[in-house]
Coordinates of C-alpha atoms in Angstrom, one line a residue:
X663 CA 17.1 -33.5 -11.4
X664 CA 18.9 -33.6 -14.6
X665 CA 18.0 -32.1 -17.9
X666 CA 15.9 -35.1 -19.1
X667 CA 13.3 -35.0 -16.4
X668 CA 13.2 -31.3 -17.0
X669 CA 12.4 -31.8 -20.5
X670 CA 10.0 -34.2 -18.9
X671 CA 8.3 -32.1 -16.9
X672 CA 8.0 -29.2 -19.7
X673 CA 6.6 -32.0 -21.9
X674 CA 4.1 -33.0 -19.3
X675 CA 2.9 -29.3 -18.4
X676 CA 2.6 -28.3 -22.2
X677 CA 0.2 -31.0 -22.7
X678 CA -1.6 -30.2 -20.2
X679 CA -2.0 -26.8 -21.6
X680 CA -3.0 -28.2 -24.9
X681 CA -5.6 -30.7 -23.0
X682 CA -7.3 -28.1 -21.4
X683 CA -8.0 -26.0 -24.7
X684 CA -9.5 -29.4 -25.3
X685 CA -11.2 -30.1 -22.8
X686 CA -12.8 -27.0 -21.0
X687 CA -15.1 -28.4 -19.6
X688 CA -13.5 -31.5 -17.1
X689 CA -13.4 -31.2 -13.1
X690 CA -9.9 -31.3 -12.9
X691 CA -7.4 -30.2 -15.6
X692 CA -4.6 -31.7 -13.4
X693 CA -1.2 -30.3 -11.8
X694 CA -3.4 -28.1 -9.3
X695 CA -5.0 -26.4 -12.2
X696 CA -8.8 -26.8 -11.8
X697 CA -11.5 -25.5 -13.6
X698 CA -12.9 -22.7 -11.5
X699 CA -12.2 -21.4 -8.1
X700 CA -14.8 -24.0 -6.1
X701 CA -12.6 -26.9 -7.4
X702 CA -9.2 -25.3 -6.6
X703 CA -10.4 -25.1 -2.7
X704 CA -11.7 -28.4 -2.8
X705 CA -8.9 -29.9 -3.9
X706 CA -6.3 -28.0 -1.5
X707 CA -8.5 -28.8 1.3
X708 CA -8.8 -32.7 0.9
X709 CA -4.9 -33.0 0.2
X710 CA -4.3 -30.7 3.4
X711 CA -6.3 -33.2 5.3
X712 CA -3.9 -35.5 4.3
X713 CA -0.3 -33.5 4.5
X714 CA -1.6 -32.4 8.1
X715 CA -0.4 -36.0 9.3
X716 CA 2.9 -35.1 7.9
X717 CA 5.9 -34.4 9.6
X718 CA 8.3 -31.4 10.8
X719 CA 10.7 -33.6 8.8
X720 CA 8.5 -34.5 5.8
X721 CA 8.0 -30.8 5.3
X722 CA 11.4 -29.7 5.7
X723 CA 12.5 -32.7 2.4
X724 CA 9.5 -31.3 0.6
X725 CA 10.8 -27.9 0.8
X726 CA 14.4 -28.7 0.0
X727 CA 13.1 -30.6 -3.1
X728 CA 11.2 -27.4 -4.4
X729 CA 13.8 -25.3 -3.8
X730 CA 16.6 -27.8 -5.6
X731 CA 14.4 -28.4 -8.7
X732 CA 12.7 -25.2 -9.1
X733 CA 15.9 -23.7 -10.1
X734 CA 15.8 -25.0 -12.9
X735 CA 12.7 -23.3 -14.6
X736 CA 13.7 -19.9 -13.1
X737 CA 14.9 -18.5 -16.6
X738 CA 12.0 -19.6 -18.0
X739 CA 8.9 -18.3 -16.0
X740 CA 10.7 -15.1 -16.0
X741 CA 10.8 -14.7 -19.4
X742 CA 7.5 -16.2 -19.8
X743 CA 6.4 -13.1 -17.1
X744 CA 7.9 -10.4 -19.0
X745 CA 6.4 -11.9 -22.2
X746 CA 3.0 -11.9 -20.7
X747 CA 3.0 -9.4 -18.4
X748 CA 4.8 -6.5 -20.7
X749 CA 6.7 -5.4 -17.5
X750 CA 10.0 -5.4 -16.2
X751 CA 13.1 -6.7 -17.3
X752 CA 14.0 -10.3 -17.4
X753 CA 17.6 -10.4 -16.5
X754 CA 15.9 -9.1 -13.3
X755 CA 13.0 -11.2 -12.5
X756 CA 15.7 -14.0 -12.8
X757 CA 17.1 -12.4 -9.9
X758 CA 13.9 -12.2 -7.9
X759 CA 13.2 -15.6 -8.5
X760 CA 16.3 -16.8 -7.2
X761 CA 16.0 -14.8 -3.9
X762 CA 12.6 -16.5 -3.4
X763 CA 13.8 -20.0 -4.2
X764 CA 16.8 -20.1 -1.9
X765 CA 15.9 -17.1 0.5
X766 CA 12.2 -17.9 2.0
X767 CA 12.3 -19.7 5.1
X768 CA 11.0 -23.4 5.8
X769 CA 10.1 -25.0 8.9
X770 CA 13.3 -23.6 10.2
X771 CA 11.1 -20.6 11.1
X772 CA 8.5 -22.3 13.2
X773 CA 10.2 -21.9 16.9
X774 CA 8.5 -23.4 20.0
X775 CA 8.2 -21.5 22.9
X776 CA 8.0 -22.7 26.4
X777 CA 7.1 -21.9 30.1
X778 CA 7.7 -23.9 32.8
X779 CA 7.9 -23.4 36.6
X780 CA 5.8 -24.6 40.0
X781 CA 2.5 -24.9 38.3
X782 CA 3.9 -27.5 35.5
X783 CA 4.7 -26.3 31.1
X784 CA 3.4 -24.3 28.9
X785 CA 4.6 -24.6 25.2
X786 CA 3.4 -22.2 22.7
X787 CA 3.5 -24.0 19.2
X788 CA 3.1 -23.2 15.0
X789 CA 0.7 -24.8 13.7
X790 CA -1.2 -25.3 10.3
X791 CA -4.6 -23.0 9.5
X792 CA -5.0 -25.3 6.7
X793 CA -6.3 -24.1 3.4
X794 CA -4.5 -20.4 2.4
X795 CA -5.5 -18.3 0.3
X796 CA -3.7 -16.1 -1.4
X797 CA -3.9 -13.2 -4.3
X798 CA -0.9 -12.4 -6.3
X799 CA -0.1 -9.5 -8.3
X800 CA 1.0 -8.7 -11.6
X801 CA 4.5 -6.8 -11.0
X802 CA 6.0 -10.0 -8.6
X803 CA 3.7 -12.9 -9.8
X804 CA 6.0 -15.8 -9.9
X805 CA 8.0 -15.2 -7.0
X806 CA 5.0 -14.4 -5.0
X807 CA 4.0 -17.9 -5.9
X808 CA 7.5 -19.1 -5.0
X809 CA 7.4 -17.3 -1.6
X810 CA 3.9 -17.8 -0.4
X811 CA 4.2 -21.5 -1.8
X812 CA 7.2 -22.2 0.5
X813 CA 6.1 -20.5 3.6
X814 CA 2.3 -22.2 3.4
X815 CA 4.1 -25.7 2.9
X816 CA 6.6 -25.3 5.7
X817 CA 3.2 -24.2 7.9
X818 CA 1.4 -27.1 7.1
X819 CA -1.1 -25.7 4.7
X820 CA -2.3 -26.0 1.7
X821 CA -2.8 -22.9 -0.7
X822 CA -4.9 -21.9 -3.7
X823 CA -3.6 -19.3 -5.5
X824 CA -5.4 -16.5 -7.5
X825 CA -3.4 -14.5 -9.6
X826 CA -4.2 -10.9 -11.7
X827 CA -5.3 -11.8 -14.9
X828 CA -2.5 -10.1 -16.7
X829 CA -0.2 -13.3 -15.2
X830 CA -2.9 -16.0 -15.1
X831 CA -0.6 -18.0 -17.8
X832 CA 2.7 -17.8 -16.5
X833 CA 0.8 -18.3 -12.8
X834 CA -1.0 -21.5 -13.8
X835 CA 2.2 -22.8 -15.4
X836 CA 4.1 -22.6 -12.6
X837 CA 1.6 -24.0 -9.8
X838 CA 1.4 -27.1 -13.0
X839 CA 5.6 -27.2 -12.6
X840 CA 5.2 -27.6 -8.7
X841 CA 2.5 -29.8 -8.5
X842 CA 4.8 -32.2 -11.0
X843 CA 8.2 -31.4 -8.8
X844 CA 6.1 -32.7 -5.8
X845 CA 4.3 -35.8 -7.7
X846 CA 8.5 -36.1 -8.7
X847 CA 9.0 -36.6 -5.3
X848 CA 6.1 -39.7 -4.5
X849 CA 3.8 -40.6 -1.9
X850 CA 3.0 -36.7 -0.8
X851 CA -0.6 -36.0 -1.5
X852 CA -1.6 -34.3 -4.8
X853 CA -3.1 -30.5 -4.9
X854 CA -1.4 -29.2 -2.2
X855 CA -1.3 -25.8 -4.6
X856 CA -3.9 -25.2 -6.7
X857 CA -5.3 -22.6 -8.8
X858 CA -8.3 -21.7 -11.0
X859 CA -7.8 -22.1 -15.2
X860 CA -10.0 -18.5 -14.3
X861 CA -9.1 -15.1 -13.3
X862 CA -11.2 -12.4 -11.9
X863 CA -13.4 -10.8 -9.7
X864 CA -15.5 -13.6 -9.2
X865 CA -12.3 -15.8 -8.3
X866 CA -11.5 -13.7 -5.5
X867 CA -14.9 -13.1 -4.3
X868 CA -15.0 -17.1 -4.1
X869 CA -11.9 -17.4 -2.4
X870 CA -12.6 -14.7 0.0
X871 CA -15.9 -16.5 1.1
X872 CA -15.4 -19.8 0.8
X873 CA -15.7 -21.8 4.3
X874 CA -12.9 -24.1 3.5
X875 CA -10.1 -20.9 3.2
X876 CA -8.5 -20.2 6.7
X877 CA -6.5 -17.8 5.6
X878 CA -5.8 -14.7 3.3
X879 CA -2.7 -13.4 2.6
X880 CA -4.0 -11.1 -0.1
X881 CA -0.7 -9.1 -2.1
X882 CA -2.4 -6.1 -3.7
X883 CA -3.6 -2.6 -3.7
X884 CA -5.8 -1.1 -1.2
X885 CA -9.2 -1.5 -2.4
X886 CA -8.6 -5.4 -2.7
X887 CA -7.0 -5.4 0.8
X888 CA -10.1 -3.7 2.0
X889 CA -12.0 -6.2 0.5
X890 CA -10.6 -9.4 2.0
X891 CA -10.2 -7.4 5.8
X892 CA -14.2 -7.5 5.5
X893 CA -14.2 -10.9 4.9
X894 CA -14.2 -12.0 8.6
X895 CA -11.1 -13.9 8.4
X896 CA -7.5 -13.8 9.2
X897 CA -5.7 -11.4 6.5
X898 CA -2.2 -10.6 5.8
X899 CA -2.5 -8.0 3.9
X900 CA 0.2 -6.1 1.4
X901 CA -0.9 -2.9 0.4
X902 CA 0.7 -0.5 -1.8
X903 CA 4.0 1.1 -1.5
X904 CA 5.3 4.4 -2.6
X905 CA 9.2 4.9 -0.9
X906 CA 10.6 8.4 -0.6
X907 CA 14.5 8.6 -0.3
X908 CA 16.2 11.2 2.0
X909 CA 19.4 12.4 1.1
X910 CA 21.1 15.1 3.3
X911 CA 24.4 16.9 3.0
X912 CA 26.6 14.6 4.9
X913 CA 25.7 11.6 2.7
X914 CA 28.7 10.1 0.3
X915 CA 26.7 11.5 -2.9
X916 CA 28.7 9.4 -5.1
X917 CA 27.3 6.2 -3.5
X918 CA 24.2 7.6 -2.7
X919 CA 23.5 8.2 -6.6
X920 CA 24.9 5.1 -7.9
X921 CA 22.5 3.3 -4.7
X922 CA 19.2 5.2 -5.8
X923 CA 20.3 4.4 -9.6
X924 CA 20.6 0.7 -9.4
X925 CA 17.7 0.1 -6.6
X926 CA 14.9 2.4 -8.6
X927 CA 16.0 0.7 -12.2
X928 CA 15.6 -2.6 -10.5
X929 CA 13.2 -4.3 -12.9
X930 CA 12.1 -0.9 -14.2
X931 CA 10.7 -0.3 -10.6
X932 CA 8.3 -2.2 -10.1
X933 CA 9.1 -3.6 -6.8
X934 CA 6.7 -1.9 -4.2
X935 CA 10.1 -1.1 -2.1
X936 CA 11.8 0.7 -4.9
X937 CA 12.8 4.3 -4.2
X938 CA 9.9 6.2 -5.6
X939 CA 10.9 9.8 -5.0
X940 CA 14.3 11.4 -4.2
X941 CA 14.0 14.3 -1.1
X942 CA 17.2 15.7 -0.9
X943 CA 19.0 18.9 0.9
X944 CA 19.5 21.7 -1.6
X945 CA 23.4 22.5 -1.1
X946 CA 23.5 19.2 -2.5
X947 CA 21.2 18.4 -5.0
X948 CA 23.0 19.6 -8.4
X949 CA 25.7 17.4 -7.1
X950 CA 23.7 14.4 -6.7
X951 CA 21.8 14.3 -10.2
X952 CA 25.6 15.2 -11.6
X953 CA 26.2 11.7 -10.0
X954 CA 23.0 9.7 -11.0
X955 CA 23.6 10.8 -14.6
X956 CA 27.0 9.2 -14.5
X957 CA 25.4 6.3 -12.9
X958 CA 22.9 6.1 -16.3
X959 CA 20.0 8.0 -15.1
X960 CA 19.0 10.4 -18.0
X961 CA 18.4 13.7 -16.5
X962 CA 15.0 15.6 -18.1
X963 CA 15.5 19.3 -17.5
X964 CA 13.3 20.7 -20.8
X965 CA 9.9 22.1 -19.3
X966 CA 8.2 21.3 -22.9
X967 CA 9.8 17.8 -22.5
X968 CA 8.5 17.4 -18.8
X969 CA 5.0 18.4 -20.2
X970 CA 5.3 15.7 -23.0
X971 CA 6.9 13.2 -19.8
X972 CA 4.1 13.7 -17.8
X973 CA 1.1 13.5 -20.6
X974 CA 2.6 10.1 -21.2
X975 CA 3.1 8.3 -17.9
X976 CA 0.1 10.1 -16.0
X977 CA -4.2 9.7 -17.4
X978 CA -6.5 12.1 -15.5
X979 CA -3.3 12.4 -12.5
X980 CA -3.1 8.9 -12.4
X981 CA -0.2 6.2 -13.1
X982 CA -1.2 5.2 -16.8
X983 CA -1.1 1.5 -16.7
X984 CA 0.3 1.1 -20.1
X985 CA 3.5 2.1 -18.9
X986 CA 3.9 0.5 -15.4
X987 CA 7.3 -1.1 -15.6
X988 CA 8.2 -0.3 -18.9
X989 CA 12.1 1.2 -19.7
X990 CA 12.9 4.2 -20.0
X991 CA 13.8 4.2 -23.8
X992 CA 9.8 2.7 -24.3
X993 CA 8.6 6.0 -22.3
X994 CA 11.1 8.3 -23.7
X995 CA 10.5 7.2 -27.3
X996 CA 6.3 7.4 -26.4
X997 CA 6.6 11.1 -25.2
X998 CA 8.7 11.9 -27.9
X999 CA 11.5 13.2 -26.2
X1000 CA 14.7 13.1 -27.8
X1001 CA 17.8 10.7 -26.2
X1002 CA 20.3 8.8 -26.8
X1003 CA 21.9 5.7 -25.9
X1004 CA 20.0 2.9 -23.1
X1005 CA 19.1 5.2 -20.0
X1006 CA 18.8 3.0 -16.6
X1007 CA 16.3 5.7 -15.2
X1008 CA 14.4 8.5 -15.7
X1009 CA 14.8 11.6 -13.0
X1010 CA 13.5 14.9 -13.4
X1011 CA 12.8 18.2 -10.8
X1012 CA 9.8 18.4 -9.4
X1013 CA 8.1 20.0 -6.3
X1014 CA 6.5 17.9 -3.3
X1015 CA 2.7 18.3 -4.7
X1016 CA 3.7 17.0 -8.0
X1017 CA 1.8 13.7 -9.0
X1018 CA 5.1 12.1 -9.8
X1019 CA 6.2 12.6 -6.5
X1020 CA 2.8 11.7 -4.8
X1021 CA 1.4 8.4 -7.2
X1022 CA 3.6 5.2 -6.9
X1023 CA 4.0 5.1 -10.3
X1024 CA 6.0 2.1 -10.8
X1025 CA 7.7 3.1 -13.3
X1026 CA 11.4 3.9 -14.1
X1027 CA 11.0 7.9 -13.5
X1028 CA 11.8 9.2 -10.3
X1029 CA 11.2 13.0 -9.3
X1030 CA 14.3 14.9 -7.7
X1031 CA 12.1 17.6 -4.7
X1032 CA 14.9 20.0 -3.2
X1033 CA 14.2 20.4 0.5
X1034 CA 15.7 23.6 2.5
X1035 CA 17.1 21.0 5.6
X1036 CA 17.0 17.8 6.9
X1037 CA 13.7 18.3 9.2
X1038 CA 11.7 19.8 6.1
X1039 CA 12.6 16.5 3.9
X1040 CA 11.8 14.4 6.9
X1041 CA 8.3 16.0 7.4
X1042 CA 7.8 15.6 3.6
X1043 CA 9.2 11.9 3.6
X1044 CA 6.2 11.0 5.9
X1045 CA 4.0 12.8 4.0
X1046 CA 4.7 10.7 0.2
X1047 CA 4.8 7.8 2.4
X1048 CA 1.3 8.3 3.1
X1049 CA 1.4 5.9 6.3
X1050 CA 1.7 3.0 3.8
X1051 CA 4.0 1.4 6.6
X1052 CA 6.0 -0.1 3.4
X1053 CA 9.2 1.2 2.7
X1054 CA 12.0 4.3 3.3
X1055 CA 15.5 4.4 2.3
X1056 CA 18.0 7.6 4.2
X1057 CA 21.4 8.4 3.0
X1058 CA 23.3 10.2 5.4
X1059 CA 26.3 9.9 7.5
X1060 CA 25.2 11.6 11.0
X1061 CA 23.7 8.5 13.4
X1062 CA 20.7 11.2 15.0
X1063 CA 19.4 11.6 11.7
X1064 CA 19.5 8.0 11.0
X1065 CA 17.5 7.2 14.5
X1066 CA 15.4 9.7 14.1
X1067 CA 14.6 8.9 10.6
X1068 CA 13.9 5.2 11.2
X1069 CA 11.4 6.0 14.4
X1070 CA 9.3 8.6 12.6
X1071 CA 8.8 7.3 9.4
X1072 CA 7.2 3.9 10.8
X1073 CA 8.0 1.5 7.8
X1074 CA 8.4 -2.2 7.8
X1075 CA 11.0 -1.7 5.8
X1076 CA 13.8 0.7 6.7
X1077 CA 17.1 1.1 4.7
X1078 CA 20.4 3.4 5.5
X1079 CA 22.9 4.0 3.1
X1080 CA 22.1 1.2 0.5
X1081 CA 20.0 0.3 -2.3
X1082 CA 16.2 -0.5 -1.8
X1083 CA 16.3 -4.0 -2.4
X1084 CA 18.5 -4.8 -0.2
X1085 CA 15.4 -4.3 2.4
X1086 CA 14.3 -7.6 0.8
X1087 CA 17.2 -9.5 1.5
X1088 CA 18.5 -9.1 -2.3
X1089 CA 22.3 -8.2 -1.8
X1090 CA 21.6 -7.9 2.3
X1091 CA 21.3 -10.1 5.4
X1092 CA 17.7 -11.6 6.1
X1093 CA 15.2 -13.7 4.6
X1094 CA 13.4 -12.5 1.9
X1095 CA 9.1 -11.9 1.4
X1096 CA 7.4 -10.9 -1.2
X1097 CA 4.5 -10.3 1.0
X1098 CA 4.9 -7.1 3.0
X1099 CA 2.4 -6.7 5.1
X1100 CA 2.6 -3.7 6.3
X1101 CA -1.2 -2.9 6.6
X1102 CA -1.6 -5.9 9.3
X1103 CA 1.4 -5.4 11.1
X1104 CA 3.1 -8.7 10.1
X1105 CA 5.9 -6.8 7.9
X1106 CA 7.6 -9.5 5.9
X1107 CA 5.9 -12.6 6.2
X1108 CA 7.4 -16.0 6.5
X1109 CA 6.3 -19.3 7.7
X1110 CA 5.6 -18.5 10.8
X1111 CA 3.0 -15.8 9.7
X1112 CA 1.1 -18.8 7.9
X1113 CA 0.8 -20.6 11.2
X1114 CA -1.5 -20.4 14.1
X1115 CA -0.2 -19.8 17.8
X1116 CA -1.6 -22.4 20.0
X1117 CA -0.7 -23.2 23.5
X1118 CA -0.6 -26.9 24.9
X1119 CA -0.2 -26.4 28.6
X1120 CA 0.5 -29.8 30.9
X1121 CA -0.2 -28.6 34.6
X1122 CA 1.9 -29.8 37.2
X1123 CA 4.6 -31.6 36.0
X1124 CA 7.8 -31.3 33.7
X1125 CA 9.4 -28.5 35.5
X1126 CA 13.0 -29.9 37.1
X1127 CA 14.6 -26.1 38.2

């Protein structure tokens, strides 16, 4: 697409902004952008009627077009998310955008399976549930879109989307640029992602109910989670994350700081696989924060400063909201603590109990816990992880740790001796989700996980062994 049917599109999705100030009150604001949660489902539901008859192939030039020509508004919707969203950094979401463009699989990922001896063939086959459902959240919105949108398409769905309200504007202008990339593309039915102009509770309890949604993949905290599991149908389901990183004596410290550095500063942390605490073998732990300091972490040692650090960033125990991925210099300058220059990340001692080292905070501070050996930080690892079944990063050189490392602490995501992201497929081998669904047991979903198994058995014949 070249840079006048960009400008095109923009034009075309501002107007329609400006229209539905307008006009609050019509059916259909157009681009998949409906007036309330009903109309969204509607609307996926009679184009997936349609895009059902489609084929493996039509899917697969669909897909290739979104990926090609969504490229092109990736700087854009990730400054538009930092803008609206107050969180992370945009240099960063950039990045995560990408990964979900170009690293989400298509209809690639919908393998056949068959069976066939005496008695004839058996072939187990992907397809379509039809209408998704999905709930987004505020730290990944855009490429959750990107992701989930992908991997519903490639299945044969269609999906209505229903964002947190702290990204409903940068979520509804994106579902508007795909629906116009896909009308770009002719004679593929309209609506195939929709969303509500609305946000809220009464969205999701809608979407949760509704006959016409198939399936949930719901991308939130527990208590929304919870919700949709009681909703009676199928749910993939991404709870919460809150990573602890093990770092024993016969890790390269050098690398293992620099690693924790650049994959907890990742967009100020807010990716639910980011290391959120650092357990790491005493003889070595001066050593390693000597290192992460190099690395840019700013190191706070003051116990009247940790008082004034934790009164910020914590209300009643709790994460404070205000300051989920925010920078460092923002939390620093709110505490009043005294620094100087651009710090990457926040670390500061602490002991297990503390609620920095128990809360996912999301934020750009990570506690340092000293541990006496390798089998006390592993029984504390699995403790902060809370049987989240998210995420845990090691750092060591001896193999038995590693093994036994990855088979107790049952993650979906396990990483050795790298940044966190890299579990994602960012800077690592694998395609990428943004869904981890750890709580159902799918891990990182793809299309395949938007699919349903069926078998087609034909008894009797097509076996030539």
């Amino acid at each position: 697409m070249d840079r006048k049917n960009i400008e095109n599109i923009v034009k075309k999705v501002l107007e329609k902004l400006e229209t539905e100030q307008k006009t609050a009150k019509t059916e259909e604001l157009g681009l998949g952008v409906c007036s309330n949660m009903e109309i969204a489902i509607e609307k996926a539901s009679s184009a997936q009627k349609h895009y059902e008859k489609y084929s493996l192939n039509q899917r697969e030039k669909l897909i290739n077009h979104l990926r090609r020509e969504l490229t092109n508004f990736v700087e854009e919707i990730s400054e538009m998310t930092v803008s609206e969203t107050g969180m992370g950094k945009v240099k960063d979401k950039i990045k995560t955008n990408l990964l979900a463009i170009e690293k989400t699989p298509g209809v690639e990922d919908l393998s056949t399976q068959a069976f066939t001896g005496d008695n004839g063939l058996t072939l187990i086959e992907l397809s379509a549930f039809g209408v998704v459902g999905s709930v987004t959240p505020v730290t990944n919105p855009t490429e959750t879109i990107i992701n989930n949108t992908i991997s519903a398409l490639a299945a044969g769905n269609s999906i209505v989307f229903s964002p947190h309200p702290n990204a409903l504007k940068v979520s509804k202008y994106l579902v508007r640029v795909i629906n116009e990339i896909i009308e770009d593309l002719k004679d593929y039915p309209k609506n195939l992602v929709t969303i509500s102009k609305t946000s809220g509770k009464n969205d999701v309890e809608e979407l949760f109910n509704h006959v016409d949604v198939d399936l949930l993949v719901v991308t939130g905290g527990t208590e929304i989670v919870n919700k949709a599991l009681r909703s009676g149908k199928k749910v993939i389901g991404a709870g919460a994350g809150n990573p602890p990183v093990i770092v024993d004596e016969s890790a390269n410290i050098v690398k293992a700081a620099k690693d924790i550095v650049s994959g907890a500063s990742f967009d100020n942390n807010l990716l639910c696989v980011s290391e959120k605490s650092v357990l790491v073998i005493d003889d070595v732990t001066d050593y390693l924060t000597f290192c992460m300091q190099k690395e840019g972490a700013i190191q706070i040692e003051n116990a009247s400063d940790i008082e004034k650090l934790q009164k910020c960033i914590l209300k009643d125990g709790k994460p404070n909201e205000n300051y989920v991925g925010k920078s460092p210099a923002v939390i620093l300058k709110n505490a009043g603590i005294q620094f100087e220059g651009n710090p990457k990340l926040i670390i500061v001692e602490t002991d297990i109990l503390h609620p920095f080292v128990q809360e996912e905070l999301l934020m750009p501070v990570v506690p340092i816990v000293r541990q006496k050996d390798f089998d006390t930080a592993l029984k504390n690892a699995i403790q902060v992880e809370g049987k989240r079944n998210n995420t845990a990063i090691i750092h060591s050189q001896n193999v038995s740790r590693l093994s036994e490392a990855a088979k107790k602490i049952k993650t979906t995501i396990f990483v050795k001796n790298a940044p966190s992201y890299v579990g994602l497929g960012f800077e690592g081998e694998g395609y990428v989700g943004f869904t981890i669904a750890g709580r159902t047991g799918e891990g990182i979903v793809s299309a395949k996980d938007f699919a349903r198994r069926r078998r087609c058995v034909l008894s009797g014949s097509f076996s030539i062994r």
